[in-house]
Amino acid sequence: MQRRQGRVNAGLLLLLYQISQVGLQNIPSVTLGVLALNIFLYLNPVRPLPEVCISVHEGFYRKNWQRLLLSPVHHADDWHLYYNMISMLWKGMMLERKLKSVWFAYVIAVFSVLIGVVYMVLEFMCMEILDDPSYKMNCAVGFSGVLFALKVLNNHYNPGRVSSVLGLQISSKYACWVELIAIHLISPGTSFAGHLAGILVGLMYTMGPLKKIMKACAG
C-alpha cells in the first residue's frame, strides 16, 4: 500500500470540514463507512492509479478482475474525491434511511462491481462500432458511476421533485440525463461511459430485473 506524499490538499480538508459540520452521529453507518473507505484509500492507495483503473484492456483482455473492486474507491485527486464524497454524503443519508443499512450496503457492493462491467461493455461497443481500438484503453476510476446509479434510485423513491442543474430547474425524472450531458460538456475529461453505466445500472434496478435478482440471491 502506497501512502500519498506531500501536504493534505484543500479538497480533502473541505470534505472533512463539511462532514464534521453534519456530525458523525448524524451520518448512517454504511454511508459513513463508504466515506471513510474512500478517504483512507485516497491517502493510502492500494496501488498507483494506472494499476487500479478499469478498462476493457485490463479488465476483459488481461482478466484483472480485481480492478472492478479497486477502481470505484480510488480517486485521481483531492477535488475528484471531494465532489464524489459530498454527493455520496447527501445521497447516502437519504437512501440508507429509506432502504435500511444492510440492503443499502448490498446495493453499494453490487452496483460498484456491475457498473464496472457495464462500463466495459459500453467501451467495447464503441470500439467495435466506431472501429477505434483506443476505446479499449480508456481507464476509469472513482465513485461517480455509483453516484449516478444512486441518483436514479433517489429520484425513483422521491418522484415529482425538481432538481437544479446549472441553474436550470429540471424534473427529477430527467435530471440524471441532463447532468450526464452537462458534466461531459463542462469537463470533457470525465468518463462519459462510466457515468452512463451508472444510470443504466440504476434503471436496471428501478425498472428492470436487477432488484428481483438481488432479492433472490439474498434470499
PDB file of C-alpha atoms in Angstrom:
ATOM      1  CA  MET A   1       0.000   0.000   0.000  1.00  0.00           C
ATOM      2  CA  GLN A   2       1.486   3.316  -1.083  1.00  0.00           C
ATOM      3  CA  ARG A   3       0.927   6.407   1.047  1.00  0.00           C
ATOM      4  CA  ARG A   4       0.390   9.699  -0.778  1.00  0.00           C
ATOM      5  CA  GLN A   5       3.242  12.107  -0.246  1.00  0.00           C
ATOM      6  CA  GLY A   6       3.090  15.841   0.433  1.00  0.00           C
ATOM      7  CA  ARG A   7       0.617  18.141   2.119  1.00  0.00           C
ATOM      8  CA  VAL A   8      -3.033  17.434   2.711  1.00  0.00           C
ATOM      9  CA  ASN A   9      -4.953  19.038  -0.155  1.00  0.00           C
ATOM     10  CA  ALA A  10      -7.679  21.667   0.074  1.00  0.00           C
ATOM     11  CA  GLY A  11     -10.382  19.363  -1.327  1.00  0.00           C
ATOM     12  CA  LEU A  12      -9.762  16.801   1.406  1.00  0.00           C
ATOM     13  CA  LEU A  13      -9.738  19.442   4.131  1.00  0.00           C
ATOM     14  CA  LEU A  14     -13.006  20.897   2.867  1.00  0.00           C
ATOM     15  CA  LEU A  15     -14.552  17.430   2.733  1.00  0.00           C
ATOM     16  CA  LEU A  16     -13.532  16.677   6.328  1.00  0.00           C
ATOM     17  CA  TYR A  17     -14.849  20.069   7.442  1.00  0.00           C
ATOM     18  CA  GLN A  18     -18.243  19.521   5.832  1.00  0.00           C
ATOM     19  CA  ILE A  19     -18.503  16.019   7.302  1.00  0.00           C
ATOM     20  CA  SER A  20     -17.774  17.500  10.730  1.00  0.00           C
ATOM     21  CA  GLN A  21     -20.481  20.133  10.174  1.00  0.00           C
ATOM     22  CA  VAL A  22     -23.033  17.390   9.505  1.00  0.00           C
ATOM     23  CA  GLY A  23     -21.768  15.442  12.529  1.00  0.00           C
ATOM     24  CA  LEU A  24     -20.611  11.834  12.511  1.00  0.00           C
ATOM     25  CA  GLN A  25     -23.532  10.872  14.723  1.00  0.00           C
ATOM     26  CA  ASN A  26     -25.958  12.075  12.023  1.00  0.00           C
ATOM     27  CA  ILE A  27     -24.450  10.029   9.198  1.00  0.00           C
ATOM     28  CA  PRO A  28     -25.838   6.470   8.810  1.00  0.00           C
ATOM     29  CA  SER A  29     -23.295   3.697   9.334  1.00  0.00           C
ATOM     30  CA  VAL A  30     -22.899   2.412   5.760  1.00  0.00           C
ATOM     31  CA  THR A  31     -22.673   5.907   4.302  1.00  0.00           C
ATOM     32  CA  LEU A  32     -20.048   6.794   6.892  1.00  0.00           C
ATOM     33  CA  GLY A  33     -18.165   3.598   6.108  1.00  0.00           C
ATOM     34  CA  VAL A  34     -18.109   4.390   2.376  1.00  0.00           C
ATOM     35  CA  LEU A  35     -16.800   7.893   3.104  1.00  0.00           C
ATOM     36  CA  ALA A  36     -14.115   6.538   5.426  1.00  0.00           C
ATOM     37  CA  LEU A  37     -13.017   3.850   2.958  1.00  0.00           C
ATOM     38  CA  ASN A  38     -12.662   6.296   0.075  1.00  0.00           C
ATOM     39  CA  ILE A  39     -10.772   8.839   2.195  1.00  0.00           C
ATOM     40  CA  PHE A  40      -8.472   6.120   3.573  1.00  0.00           C
ATOM     41  CA  LEU A  41      -7.689   4.778   0.104  1.00  0.00           C
ATOM     42  CA  TYR A  42      -7.094   8.294  -1.198  1.00  0.00           C
ATOM     43  CA  LEU A  43      -4.450   8.773   1.497  1.00  0.00           C
ATOM     44  CA  ASN A  44      -3.199   5.182   1.258  1.00  0.00           C
ATOM     45  CA  PRO A  45      -3.872   3.891  -2.280  1.00  0.00           C
ATOM     46  CA  VAL A  46      -3.512   0.153  -2.743  1.00  0.00           C
ATOM     47  CA  ARG A  47      -1.585   0.742  -5.965  1.00  0.00           C
ATOM     48  CA  PRO A  48      -0.893   3.665  -8.331  1.00  0.00           C
ATOM     49  CA  LEU A  49      -3.950   4.765 -10.346  1.00  0.00           C
ATOM     50  CA  PRO A  50      -2.803   3.116 -13.624  1.00  0.00           C
ATOM     51  CA  GLU A  51      -2.846  -0.204 -11.748  1.00  0.00           C
ATOM     52  CA  VAL A  52      -6.347   0.105 -10.271  1.00  0.00           C
ATOM     53  CA  CYS A  53      -8.356   1.814 -13.034  1.00  0.00           C
ATOM     54  CA  ILE A  54     -10.768  -0.325 -15.056  1.00  0.00           C
ATOM     55  CA  SER A  55     -10.663  -0.651 -18.835  1.00  0.00           C
ATOM     56  CA  VAL A  56     -11.571  -3.202 -21.490  1.00  0.00           C
ATOM     57  CA  HIS A  57      -7.881  -3.941 -21.970  1.00  0.00           C
ATOM     58  CA  GLU A  58      -7.136  -4.519 -18.292  1.00  0.00           C
ATOM     59  CA  GLY A  59     -10.449  -5.945 -17.125  1.00  0.00           C
ATOM     60  CA  PHE A  60     -11.540  -8.073 -20.063  1.00  0.00           C
ATOM     61  CA  TYR A  61      -8.464  -8.943 -22.106  1.00  0.00           C
ATOM     62  CA  ARG A  62      -5.962  -9.210 -19.236  1.00  0.00           C
ATOM     63  CA  LYS A  63      -8.522 -10.619 -16.748  1.00  0.00           C
ATOM     64  CA  ASN A  64      -7.562  -8.186 -13.980  1.00  0.00           C
ATOM     65  CA  TRP A  65     -10.970  -8.585 -12.369  1.00  0.00           C
ATOM     66  CA  GLN A  66      -9.775  -7.164  -9.037  1.00  0.00           C
ATOM     67  CA  ARG A  67      -9.929  -3.761 -10.707  1.00  0.00           C
ATOM     68  CA  LEU A  68     -13.730  -3.992 -10.577  1.00  0.00           C
ATOM     69  CA  LEU A  69     -13.378  -3.713  -6.801  1.00  0.00           C
ATOM     70  CA  LEU A  70     -10.486  -1.250  -6.676  1.00  0.00           C
ATOM     71  CA  SER A  71     -11.422   1.304  -9.340  1.00  0.00           C
ATOM     72  CA  PRO A  72     -14.578   2.749  -7.671  1.00  0.00           C
ATOM     73  CA  VAL A  73     -12.802   3.538  -4.388  1.00  0.00           C
ATOM     74  CA  HIS A  74      -9.725   5.275  -5.804  1.00  0.00           C
ATOM     75  CA  HIS A  75      -9.720   8.891  -6.974  1.00  0.00           C
ATOM     76  CA  ALA A  76      -7.494  10.927  -9.260  1.00  0.00           C
ATOM     77  CA  ASP A  77      -7.059  13.903  -6.910  1.00  0.00           C
ATOM     78  CA  ASP A  78      -8.478  15.601  -3.843  1.00  0.00           C
ATOM     79  CA  TRP A  79     -11.195  17.521  -5.727  1.00  0.00           C
ATOM     80  CA  HIS A  80     -12.313  14.348  -7.500  1.00  0.00           C
ATOM     81  CA  LEU A  81     -12.638  12.795  -4.039  1.00  0.00           C
ATOM     82  CA  TYR A  82     -14.379  15.877  -2.618  1.00  0.00           C
ATOM     83  CA  TYR A  83     -17.153  16.165  -5.208  1.00  0.00           C
ATOM     84  CA  ASN A  84     -17.841  12.437  -5.194  1.00  0.00           C
ATOM     85  CA  MET A  85     -17.914  12.074  -1.415  1.00  0.00           C
ATOM     86  CA  ILE A  86     -20.048  15.187  -0.824  1.00  0.00           C
ATOM     87  CA  SER A  87     -22.542  13.721  -3.296  1.00  0.00           C
ATOM     88  CA  MET A  88     -22.293  10.350  -1.515  1.00  0.00           C
ATOM     89  CA  LEU A  89     -22.888  12.028   1.847  1.00  0.00           C
ATOM     90  CA  TRP A  90     -26.248  13.526   0.866  1.00  0.00           C
ATOM     91  CA  LYS A  91     -27.449  10.663  -1.331  1.00  0.00           C
ATOM     92  CA  GLY A  92     -26.383   8.121   1.279  1.00  0.00           C
ATOM     93  CA  MET A  93     -28.144   9.882   4.129  1.00  0.00           C
ATOM     94  CA  MET A  94     -31.416   9.859   2.194  1.00  0.00           C
ATOM     95  CA  LEU A  95     -31.214   6.398   0.657  1.00  0.00           C
ATOM     96  CA  GLU A  96     -29.782   4.484   3.598  1.00  0.00           C
ATOM     97  CA  ARG A  97     -32.665   5.580   5.793  1.00  0.00           C
ATOM     98  CA  LYS A  98     -35.092   4.551   3.029  1.00  0.00           C
ATOM     99  CA  LEU A  99     -33.524   1.187   2.170  1.00  0.00           C
ATOM    100  CA  LYS A 100     -32.056   0.357   5.614  1.00  0.00           C
ATOM    101  CA  SER A 101     -28.361  -0.186   6.202  1.00  0.00           C
ATOM    102  CA  VAL A 102     -27.925  -3.872   5.306  1.00  0.00           C
ATOM    103  CA  TRP A 103     -29.738  -3.576   1.978  1.00  0.00           C
ATOM    104  CA  PHE A 104     -28.027  -0.277   1.198  1.00  0.00           C
ATOM    105  CA  ALA A 105     -24.617  -1.886   1.749  1.00  0.00           C
ATOM    106  CA  TYR A 106     -25.683  -4.723  -0.572  1.00  0.00           C
ATOM    107  CA  VAL A 107     -26.775  -2.200  -3.202  1.00  0.00           C
ATOM    108  CA  ILE A 108     -23.467  -0.307  -2.995  1.00  0.00           C
ATOM    109  CA  ALA A 109     -21.440  -3.530  -3.343  1.00  0.00           C
ATOM    110  CA  VAL A 110     -23.433  -4.861  -6.307  1.00  0.00           C
ATOM    111  CA  PHE A 111     -23.557  -1.500  -8.063  1.00  0.00           C
ATOM    112  CA  SER A 112     -19.803  -0.942  -7.653  1.00  0.00           C
ATOM    113  CA  VAL A 113     -18.965  -4.176  -9.468  1.00  0.00           C
ATOM    114  CA  LEU A 114     -21.801  -4.172 -12.001  1.00  0.00           C
ATOM    115  CA  ILE A 115     -21.136  -0.605 -13.137  1.00  0.00           C
ATOM    116  CA  GLY A 116     -17.560  -1.599 -13.977  1.00  0.00           C
ATOM    117  CA  VAL A 117     -18.890  -4.484 -16.081  1.00  0.00           C
ATOM    118  CA  VAL A 118     -21.412  -2.261 -17.900  1.00  0.00           C
ATOM    119  CA  TYR A 119     -18.693   0.346 -18.422  1.00  0.00           C
ATOM    120  CA  MET A 120     -16.500  -2.228 -20.176  1.00  0.00           C
ATOM    121  CA  VAL A 121     -19.440  -3.348 -22.325  1.00  0.00           C
ATOM    122  CA  LEU A 122     -20.088   0.265 -23.412  1.00  0.00           C
ATOM    123  CA  GLU A 123     -16.435   0.882 -24.233  1.00  0.00           C
ATOM    124  CA  PHE A 124     -16.232  -2.427 -26.116  1.00  0.00           C
ATOM    125  CA  MET A 125     -19.320  -1.474 -28.145  1.00  0.00           C
ATOM    126  CA  CYS A 126     -17.768   1.897 -29.023  1.00  0.00           C
ATOM    127  CA  MET A 127     -14.575   0.145 -30.044  1.00  0.00           C
ATOM    128  CA  GLU A 128     -16.438  -2.246 -32.349  1.00  0.00           C
ATOM    129  CA  ILE A 129     -18.994   0.184 -33.792  1.00  0.00           C
ATOM    130  CA  LEU A 130     -16.519   3.012 -34.410  1.00  0.00           C
ATOM    131  CA  ASP A 131     -13.666   0.659 -35.289  1.00  0.00           C
ATOM    132  CA  ASP A 132     -11.442   2.568 -32.886  1.00  0.00           C
ATOM    133  CA  PRO A 133      -9.179   0.405 -30.689  1.00  0.00           C
ATOM    134  CA  SER A 134      -8.384   3.344 -28.405  1.00  0.00           C
ATOM    135  CA  TYR A 135     -11.658   2.761 -26.537  1.00  0.00           C
ATOM    136  CA  LYS A 136     -10.312  -0.444 -25.037  1.00  0.00           C
ATOM    137  CA  MET A 137      -7.582   1.575 -23.315  1.00  0.00           C
ATOM    138  CA  ASN A 138      -9.882   4.153 -21.669  1.00  0.00           C
ATOM    139  CA  CYS A 139      -9.270   3.603 -17.962  1.00  0.00           C
ATOM    140  CA  ALA A 140     -11.696   4.913 -15.314  1.00  0.00           C
ATOM    141  CA  VAL A 141     -11.501   5.415 -11.556  1.00  0.00           C
ATOM    142  CA  GLY A 142     -13.781   6.981  -8.991  1.00  0.00           C
ATOM    143  CA  PHE A 143     -17.160   6.577  -7.320  1.00  0.00           C
ATOM    144  CA  SER A 144     -19.131   8.762  -9.724  1.00  0.00           C
ATOM    145  CA  GLY A 145     -20.686   5.853 -11.631  1.00  0.00           C
ATOM    146  CA  VAL A 146     -22.168   4.532  -8.385  1.00  0.00           C
ATOM    147  CA  LEU A 147     -23.394   8.038  -7.559  1.00  0.00           C
ATOM    148  CA  PHE A 148     -25.248   8.296 -10.854  1.00  0.00           C
ATOM    149  CA  ALA A 149     -26.933   4.972 -10.073  1.00  0.00           C
ATOM    150  CA  LEU A 150     -27.876   6.217  -6.598  1.00  0.00           C
ATOM    151  CA  LYS A 151     -29.257   9.404  -8.160  1.00  0.00           C
ATOM    152  CA  VAL A 152     -31.596   7.267 -10.274  1.00  0.00           C
ATOM    153  CA  LEU A 153     -32.731   5.440  -7.110  1.00  0.00           C
ATOM    154  CA  ASN A 154     -33.201   8.668  -5.184  1.00  0.00           C
ATOM    155  CA  ASN A 155     -35.321  10.164  -7.970  1.00  0.00           C
ATOM    156  CA  HIS A 156     -37.317   6.926  -8.169  1.00  0.00           C
ATOM    157  CA  TYR A 157     -38.146   6.981  -4.460  1.00  0.00           C
ATOM    158  CA  ASN A 158     -38.869  10.721  -4.461  1.00  0.00           C
ATOM    159  CA  PRO A 159     -40.895  11.333  -7.637  1.00  0.00           C
ATOM    160  CA  GLY A 160     -42.165  14.729  -8.702  1.00  0.00           C
ATOM    161  CA  ARG A 161     -39.220  16.667  -7.325  1.00  0.00           C
ATOM    162  CA  VAL A 162     -37.305  19.336  -9.233  1.00  0.00           C
ATOM    163  CA  SER A 163     -33.509  19.408  -9.409  1.00  0.00           C
ATOM    164  CA  SER A 164     -31.286  22.368 -10.250  1.00  0.00           C
ATOM    165  CA  VAL A 165     -28.697  21.604 -12.948  1.00  0.00           C
ATOM    166  CA  LEU A 166     -26.516  24.568 -13.915  1.00  0.00           C
ATOM    167  CA  GLY A 167     -29.246  26.866 -12.643  1.00  0.00           C
ATOM    168  CA  LEU A 168     -31.962  25.179 -14.699  1.00  0.00           C
ATOM    169  CA  GLN A 169     -34.943  23.640 -12.932  1.00  0.00           C
ATOM    170  CA  ILE A 170     -35.237  20.086 -14.257  1.00  0.00           C
ATOM    171  CA  SER A 171     -37.762  17.416 -13.345  1.00  0.00           C
ATOM    172  CA  SER A 172     -36.015  14.775 -11.253  1.00  0.00           C
ATOM    173  CA  LYS A 173     -37.156  12.199 -13.808  1.00  0.00           C
ATOM    174  CA  TYR A 174     -34.752  13.671 -16.365  1.00  0.00           C
ATOM    175  CA  ALA A 175     -32.163  15.277 -14.087  1.00  0.00           C
ATOM    176  CA  CYS A 176     -29.606  12.473 -14.303  1.00  0.00           C
ATOM    177  CA  TRP A 177     -29.616  12.636 -18.134  1.00  0.00           C
ATOM    178  CA  VAL A 178     -29.209  16.419 -18.169  1.00  0.00           C
ATOM    179  CA  GLU A 179     -26.448  16.166 -15.570  1.00  0.00           C
ATOM    180  CA  LEU A 180     -24.712  13.458 -17.617  1.00  0.00           C
ATOM    181  CA  ILE A 181     -24.524  15.736 -20.666  1.00  0.00           C
ATOM    182  CA  ALA A 182     -23.706  18.871 -18.647  1.00  0.00           C
ATOM    183  CA  ILE A 183     -20.762  17.255 -16.841  1.00  0.00           C
ATOM    184  CA  HIS A 184     -19.362  15.940 -20.102  1.00  0.00           C
ATOM    185  CA  LEU A 185     -19.605  19.386 -21.738  1.00  0.00           C
ATOM    186  CA  ILE A 186     -18.060  21.195 -18.770  1.00  0.00           C
ATOM    187  CA  SER A 187     -15.378  18.569 -18.056  1.00  0.00           C
ATOM    188  CA  PRO A 188     -14.692  16.595 -21.253  1.00  0.00           C
ATOM    189  CA  GLY A 189     -12.017  14.566 -19.474  1.00  0.00           C
ATOM    190  CA  THR A 190     -14.590  12.832 -17.268  1.00  0.00           C
ATOM    191  CA  SER A 191     -15.747   9.345 -18.147  1.00  0.00           C
ATOM    192  CA  PHE A 192     -18.998   9.658 -20.093  1.00  0.00           C
ATOM    193  CA  ALA A 193     -19.266   5.855 -20.365  1.00  0.00           C
ATOM    194  CA  GLY A 194     -18.668   5.439 -16.627  1.00  0.00           C
ATOM    195  CA  HIS A 195     -21.441   7.885 -15.751  1.00  0.00           C
ATOM    196  CA  LEU A 196     -23.780   6.379 -18.328  1.00  0.00           C
ATOM    197  CA  ALA A 197     -23.066   2.920 -16.915  1.00  0.00           C
ATOM    198  CA  GLY A 198     -24.221   4.189 -13.518  1.00  0.00           C
ATOM    199  CA  ILE A 199     -27.510   5.482 -14.935  1.00  0.00           C
ATOM    200  CA  LEU A 200     -28.136   2.212 -16.770  1.00  0.00           C
ATOM    201  CA  VAL A 201     -27.482   0.129 -13.654  1.00  0.00           C
ATOM    202  CA  GLY A 202     -29.800   2.393 -11.658  1.00  0.00           C
ATOM    203  CA  LEU A 203     -32.524   1.876 -14.264  1.00  0.00           C
ATOM    204  CA  MET A 204     -31.886  -1.872 -14.233  1.00  0.00           C
ATOM    205  CA  TYR A 205     -32.670  -1.737 -10.507  1.00  0.00           C
ATOM    206  CA  THR A 206     -35.692   0.565 -10.578  1.00  0.00           C
ATOM    207  CA  MET A 207     -37.275  -0.531 -13.882  1.00  0.00           C
ATOM    208  CA  GLY A 208     -35.572  -3.807 -14.769  1.00  0.00           C
ATOM    209  CA  PRO A 209     -34.884  -7.188 -13.198  1.00  0.00           C
ATOM    210  CA  LEU A 210     -31.853  -6.292 -11.077  1.00  0.00           C
ATOM    211  CA  LYS A 211     -33.740  -5.709  -7.817  1.00  0.00           C
ATOM    212  CA  LYS A 212     -35.563  -9.050  -8.160  1.00  0.00           C
ATOM    213  CA  ILE A 213     -32.312 -10.855  -8.920  1.00  0.00           C
ATOM    214  CA  MET A 214     -30.614  -9.263  -5.918  1.00  0.00           C
ATOM    215  CA  LYS A 215     -33.517 -10.237  -3.673  1.00  0.00           C
ATOM    216  CA  ALA A 216     -33.417 -13.806  -4.980  1.00  0.00           C
ATOM    217  CA  CYS A 217     -29.670 -14.021  -4.348  1.00  0.00           C
ATOM    218  CA  ALA A 218     -30.024 -12.517  -0.876  1.00  0.00           C
ATOM    219  CA  GLY A 219     -32.827 -14.899  -0.082  1.00  0.00           C
TER     220      GLY A 219
END
